[in-house]
PDB file of C-alpha atoms in Angstrom:
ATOM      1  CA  UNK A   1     -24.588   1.066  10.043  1.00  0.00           C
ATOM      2  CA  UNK A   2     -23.534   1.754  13.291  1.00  0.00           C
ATOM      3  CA  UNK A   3     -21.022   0.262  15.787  1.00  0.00           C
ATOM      4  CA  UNK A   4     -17.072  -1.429  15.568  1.00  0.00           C
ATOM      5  CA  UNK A   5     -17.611  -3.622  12.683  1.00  0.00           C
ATOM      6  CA  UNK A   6     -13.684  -4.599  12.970  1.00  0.00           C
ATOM      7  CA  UNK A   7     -14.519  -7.803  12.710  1.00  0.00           C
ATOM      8  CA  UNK A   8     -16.977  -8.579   9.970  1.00  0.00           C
ATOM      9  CA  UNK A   9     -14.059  -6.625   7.859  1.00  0.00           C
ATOM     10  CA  UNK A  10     -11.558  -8.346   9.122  1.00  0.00           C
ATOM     11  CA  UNK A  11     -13.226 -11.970   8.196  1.00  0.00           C
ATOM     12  CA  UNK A  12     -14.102 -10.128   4.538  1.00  0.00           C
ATOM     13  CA  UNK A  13     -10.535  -9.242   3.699  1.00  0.00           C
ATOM     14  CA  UNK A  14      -9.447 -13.375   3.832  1.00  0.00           C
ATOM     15  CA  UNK A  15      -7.353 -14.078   0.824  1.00  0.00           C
ATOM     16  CA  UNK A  16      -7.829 -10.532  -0.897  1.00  0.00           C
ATOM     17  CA  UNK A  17      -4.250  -7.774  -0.245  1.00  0.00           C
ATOM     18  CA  UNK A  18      -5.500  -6.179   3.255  1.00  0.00           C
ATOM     19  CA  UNK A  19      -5.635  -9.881   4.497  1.00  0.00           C
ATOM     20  CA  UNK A  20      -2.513 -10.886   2.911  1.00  0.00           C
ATOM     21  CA  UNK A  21      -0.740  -7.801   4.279  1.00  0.00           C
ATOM     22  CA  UNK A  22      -1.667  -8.817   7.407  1.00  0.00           C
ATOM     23  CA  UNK A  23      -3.917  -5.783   8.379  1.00  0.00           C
ATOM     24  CA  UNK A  24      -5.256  -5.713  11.758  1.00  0.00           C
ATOM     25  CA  UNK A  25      -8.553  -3.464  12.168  1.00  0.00           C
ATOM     26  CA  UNK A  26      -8.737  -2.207  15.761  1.00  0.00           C
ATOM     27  CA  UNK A  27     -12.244   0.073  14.579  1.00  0.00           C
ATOM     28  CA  UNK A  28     -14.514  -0.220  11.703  1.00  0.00           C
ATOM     29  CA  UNK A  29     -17.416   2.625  12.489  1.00  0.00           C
ATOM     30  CA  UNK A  30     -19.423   5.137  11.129  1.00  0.00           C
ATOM     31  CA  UNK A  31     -16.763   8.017  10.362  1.00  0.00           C
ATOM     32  CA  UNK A  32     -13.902   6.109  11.319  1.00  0.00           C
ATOM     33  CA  UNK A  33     -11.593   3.444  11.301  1.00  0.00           C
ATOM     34  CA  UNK A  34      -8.056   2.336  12.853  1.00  0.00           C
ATOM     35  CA  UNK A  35      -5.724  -0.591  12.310  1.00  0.00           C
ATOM     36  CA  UNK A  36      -2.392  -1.667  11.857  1.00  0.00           C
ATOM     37  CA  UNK A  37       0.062  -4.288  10.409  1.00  0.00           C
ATOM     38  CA  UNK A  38       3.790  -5.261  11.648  1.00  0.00           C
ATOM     39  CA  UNK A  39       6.242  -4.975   9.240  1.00  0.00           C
ATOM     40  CA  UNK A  40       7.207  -8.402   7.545  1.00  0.00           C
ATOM     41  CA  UNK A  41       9.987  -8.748   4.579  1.00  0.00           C
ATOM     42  CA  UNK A  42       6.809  -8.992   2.474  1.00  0.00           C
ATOM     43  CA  UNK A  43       5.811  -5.467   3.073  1.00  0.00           C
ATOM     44  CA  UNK A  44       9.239  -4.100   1.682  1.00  0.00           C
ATOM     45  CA  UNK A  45      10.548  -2.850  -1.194  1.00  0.00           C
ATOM     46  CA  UNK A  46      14.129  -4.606  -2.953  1.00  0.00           C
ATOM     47  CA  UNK A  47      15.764  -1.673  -1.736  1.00  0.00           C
ATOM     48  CA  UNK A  48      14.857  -2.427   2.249  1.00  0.00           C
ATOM     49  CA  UNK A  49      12.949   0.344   3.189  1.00  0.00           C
ATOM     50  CA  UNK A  50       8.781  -0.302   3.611  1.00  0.00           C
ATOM     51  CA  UNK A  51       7.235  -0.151   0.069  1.00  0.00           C
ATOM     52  CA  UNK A  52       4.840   2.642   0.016  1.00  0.00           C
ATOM     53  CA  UNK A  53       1.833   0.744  -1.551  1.00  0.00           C
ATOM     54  CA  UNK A  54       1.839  -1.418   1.767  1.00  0.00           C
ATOM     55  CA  UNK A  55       1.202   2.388   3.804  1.00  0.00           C
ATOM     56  CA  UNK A  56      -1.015   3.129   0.772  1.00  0.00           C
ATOM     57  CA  UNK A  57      -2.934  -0.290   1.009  1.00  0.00           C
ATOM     58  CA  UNK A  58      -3.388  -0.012   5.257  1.00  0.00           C
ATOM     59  CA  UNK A  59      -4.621   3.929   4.638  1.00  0.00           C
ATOM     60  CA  UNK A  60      -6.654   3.620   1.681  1.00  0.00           C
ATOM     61  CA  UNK A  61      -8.282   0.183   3.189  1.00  0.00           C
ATOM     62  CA  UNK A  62      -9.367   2.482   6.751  1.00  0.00           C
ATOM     63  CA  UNK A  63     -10.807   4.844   4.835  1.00  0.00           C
ATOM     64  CA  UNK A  64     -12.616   2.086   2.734  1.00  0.00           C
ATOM     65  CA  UNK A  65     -13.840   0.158   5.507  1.00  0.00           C
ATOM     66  CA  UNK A  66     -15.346   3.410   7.127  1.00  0.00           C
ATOM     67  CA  UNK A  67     -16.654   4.777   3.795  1.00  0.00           C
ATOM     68  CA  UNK A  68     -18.673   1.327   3.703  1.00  0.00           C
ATOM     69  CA  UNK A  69     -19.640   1.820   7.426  1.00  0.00           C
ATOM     70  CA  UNK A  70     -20.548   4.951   6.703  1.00  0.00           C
ATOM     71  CA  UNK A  71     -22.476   4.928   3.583  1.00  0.00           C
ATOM     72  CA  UNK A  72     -26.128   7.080   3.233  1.00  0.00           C
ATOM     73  CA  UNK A  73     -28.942   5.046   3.542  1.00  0.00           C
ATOM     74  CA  UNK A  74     -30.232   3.161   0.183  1.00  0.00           C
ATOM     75  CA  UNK A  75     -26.380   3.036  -1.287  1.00  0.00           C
ATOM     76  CA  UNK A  76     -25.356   0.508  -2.490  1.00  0.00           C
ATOM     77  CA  UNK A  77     -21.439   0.729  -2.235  1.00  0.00           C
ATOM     78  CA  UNK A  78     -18.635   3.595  -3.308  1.00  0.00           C
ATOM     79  CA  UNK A  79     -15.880   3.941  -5.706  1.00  0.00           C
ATOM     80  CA  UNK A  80     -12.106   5.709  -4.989  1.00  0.00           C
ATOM     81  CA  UNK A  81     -11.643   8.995  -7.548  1.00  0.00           C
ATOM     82  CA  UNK A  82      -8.847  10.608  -6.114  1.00  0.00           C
ATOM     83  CA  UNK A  83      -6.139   9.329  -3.324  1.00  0.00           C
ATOM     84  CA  UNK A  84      -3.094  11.535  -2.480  1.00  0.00           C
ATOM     85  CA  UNK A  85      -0.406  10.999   0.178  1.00  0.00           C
ATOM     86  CA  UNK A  86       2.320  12.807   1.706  1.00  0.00           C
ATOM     87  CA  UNK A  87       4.916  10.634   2.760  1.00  0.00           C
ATOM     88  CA  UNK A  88       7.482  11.640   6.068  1.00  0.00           C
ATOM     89  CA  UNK A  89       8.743   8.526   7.397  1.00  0.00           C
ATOM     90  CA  UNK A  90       8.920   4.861   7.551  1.00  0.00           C
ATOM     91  CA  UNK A  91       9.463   1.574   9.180  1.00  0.00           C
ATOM     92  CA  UNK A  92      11.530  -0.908   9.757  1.00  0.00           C
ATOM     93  CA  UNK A  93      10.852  -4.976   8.992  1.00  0.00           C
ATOM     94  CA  UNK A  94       9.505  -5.824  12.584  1.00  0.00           C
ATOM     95  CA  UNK A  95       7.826  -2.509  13.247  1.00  0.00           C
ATOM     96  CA  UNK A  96       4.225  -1.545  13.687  1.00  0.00           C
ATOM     97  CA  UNK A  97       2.330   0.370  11.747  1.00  0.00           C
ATOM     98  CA  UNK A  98      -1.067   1.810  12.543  1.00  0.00           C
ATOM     99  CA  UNK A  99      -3.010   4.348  11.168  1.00  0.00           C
ATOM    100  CA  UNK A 100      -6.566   6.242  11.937  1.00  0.00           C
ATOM    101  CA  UNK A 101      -8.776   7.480   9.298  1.00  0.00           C
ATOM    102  CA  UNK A 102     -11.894  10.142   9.667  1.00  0.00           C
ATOM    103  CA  UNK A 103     -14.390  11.372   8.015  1.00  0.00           C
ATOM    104  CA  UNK A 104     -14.111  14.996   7.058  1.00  0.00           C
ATOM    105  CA  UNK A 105     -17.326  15.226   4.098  1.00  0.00           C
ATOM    106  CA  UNK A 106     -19.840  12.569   4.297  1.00  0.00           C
ATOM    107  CA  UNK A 107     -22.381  13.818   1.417  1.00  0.00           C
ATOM    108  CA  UNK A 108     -25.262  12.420  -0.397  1.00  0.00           C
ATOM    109  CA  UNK A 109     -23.034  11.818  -3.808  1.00  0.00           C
ATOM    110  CA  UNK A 110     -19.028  11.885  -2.202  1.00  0.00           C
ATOM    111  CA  UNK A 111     -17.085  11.085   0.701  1.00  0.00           C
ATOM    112  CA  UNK A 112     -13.780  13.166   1.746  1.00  0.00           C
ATOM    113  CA  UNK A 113     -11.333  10.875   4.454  1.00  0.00           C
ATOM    114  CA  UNK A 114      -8.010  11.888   5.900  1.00  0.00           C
ATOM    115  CA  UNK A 115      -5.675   9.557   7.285  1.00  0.00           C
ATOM    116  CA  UNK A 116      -3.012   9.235   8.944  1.00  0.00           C
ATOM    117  CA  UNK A 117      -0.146   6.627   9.179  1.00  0.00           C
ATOM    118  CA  UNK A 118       2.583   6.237  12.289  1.00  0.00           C
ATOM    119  CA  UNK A 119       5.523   4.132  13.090  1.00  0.00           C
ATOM    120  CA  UNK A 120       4.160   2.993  16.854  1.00  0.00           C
ATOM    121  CA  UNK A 121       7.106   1.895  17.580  1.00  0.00           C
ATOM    122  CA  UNK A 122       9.178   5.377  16.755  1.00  0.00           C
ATOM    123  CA  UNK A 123       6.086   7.370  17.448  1.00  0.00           C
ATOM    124  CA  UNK A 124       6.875   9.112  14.060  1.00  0.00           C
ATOM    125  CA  UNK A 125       3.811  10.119  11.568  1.00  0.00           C
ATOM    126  CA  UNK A 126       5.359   8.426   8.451  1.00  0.00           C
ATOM    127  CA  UNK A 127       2.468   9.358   6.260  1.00  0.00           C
ATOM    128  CA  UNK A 128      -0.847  11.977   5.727  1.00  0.00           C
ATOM    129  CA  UNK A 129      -3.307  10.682   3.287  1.00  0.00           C
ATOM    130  CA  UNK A 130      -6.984  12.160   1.742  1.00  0.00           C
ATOM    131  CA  UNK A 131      -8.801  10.338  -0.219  1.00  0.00           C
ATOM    132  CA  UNK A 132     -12.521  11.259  -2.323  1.00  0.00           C
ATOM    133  CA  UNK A 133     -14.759   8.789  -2.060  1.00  0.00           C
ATOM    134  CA  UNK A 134     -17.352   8.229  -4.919  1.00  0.00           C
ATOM    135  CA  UNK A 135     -21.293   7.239  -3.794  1.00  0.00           C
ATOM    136  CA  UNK A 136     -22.691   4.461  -5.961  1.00  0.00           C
ATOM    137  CA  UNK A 137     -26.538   3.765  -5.741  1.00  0.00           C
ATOM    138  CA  UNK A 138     -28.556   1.562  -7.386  1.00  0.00           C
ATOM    139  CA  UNK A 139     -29.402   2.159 -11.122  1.00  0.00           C
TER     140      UNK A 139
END
């Protein structure tokens, strides 16, 4: 696949979490991806500060997307095995926050992704995320 499919994903994610999180998707492409969601009260924890499965759900969604865009010819899809994340920062309800995700492996049988999530409004890098990325093809 090539080009920003932003848009096909954003339709797809309708009523599944990404949509209900309110992810934005800025770039859907072949070895990358970048969107974003403003805080809501929905996106916290009871405590007040941002839960970290909403950062986990924006992060591991980007690299998703672009493991999808970016999948080897005759594939038919892919399947998370490991996620980790490093956490720094975080955000307040009303605040936006984005994140970019790359491709660092792209072989025949895994993906590798790194990601990385910011407060735009602070400017602070609130979280650094890799993911593996399992290839599935057809039985």
């Amino acid at each position: 696949m090539d080009g920003n499919q932003a848009a096909s994903f954003q339709e797809r994610q309708k009523g599944h979490l990404p949509g209900e999180l309110g992810i934005q998707w800025d770039e859907v492409a072949q070895g990358r991806a970048s969107g974003w969601f403003t805080t809501t009260r929905g996106h916290m924890a009871p405590n007040g500060f941002l839960h970290a499965a909403s950062v986990i759900a924006l992060v591991d969604s980007a690299c998703g997307y672009a493991c999808v865009a970016s999948l080897p010819d005759g594939a038919t899809g892919f399947t998370t095995i490991e996620l980790k994340a490093n956490y720094l920062g975080t955000a307040k309800e009303g605040e936006t926050v984005a994140c970019t995700a790359r491709l660092v492996h792209g072989g025949r049988m895994t993906q590798v992704w790194d990601a990385e999530a910011v407060n735009r409004t602070t400017g602070k890098t609130m979280a650094l995320f890799r993911c593996t990325q399992m290839v599935l093809w057809p039985k």
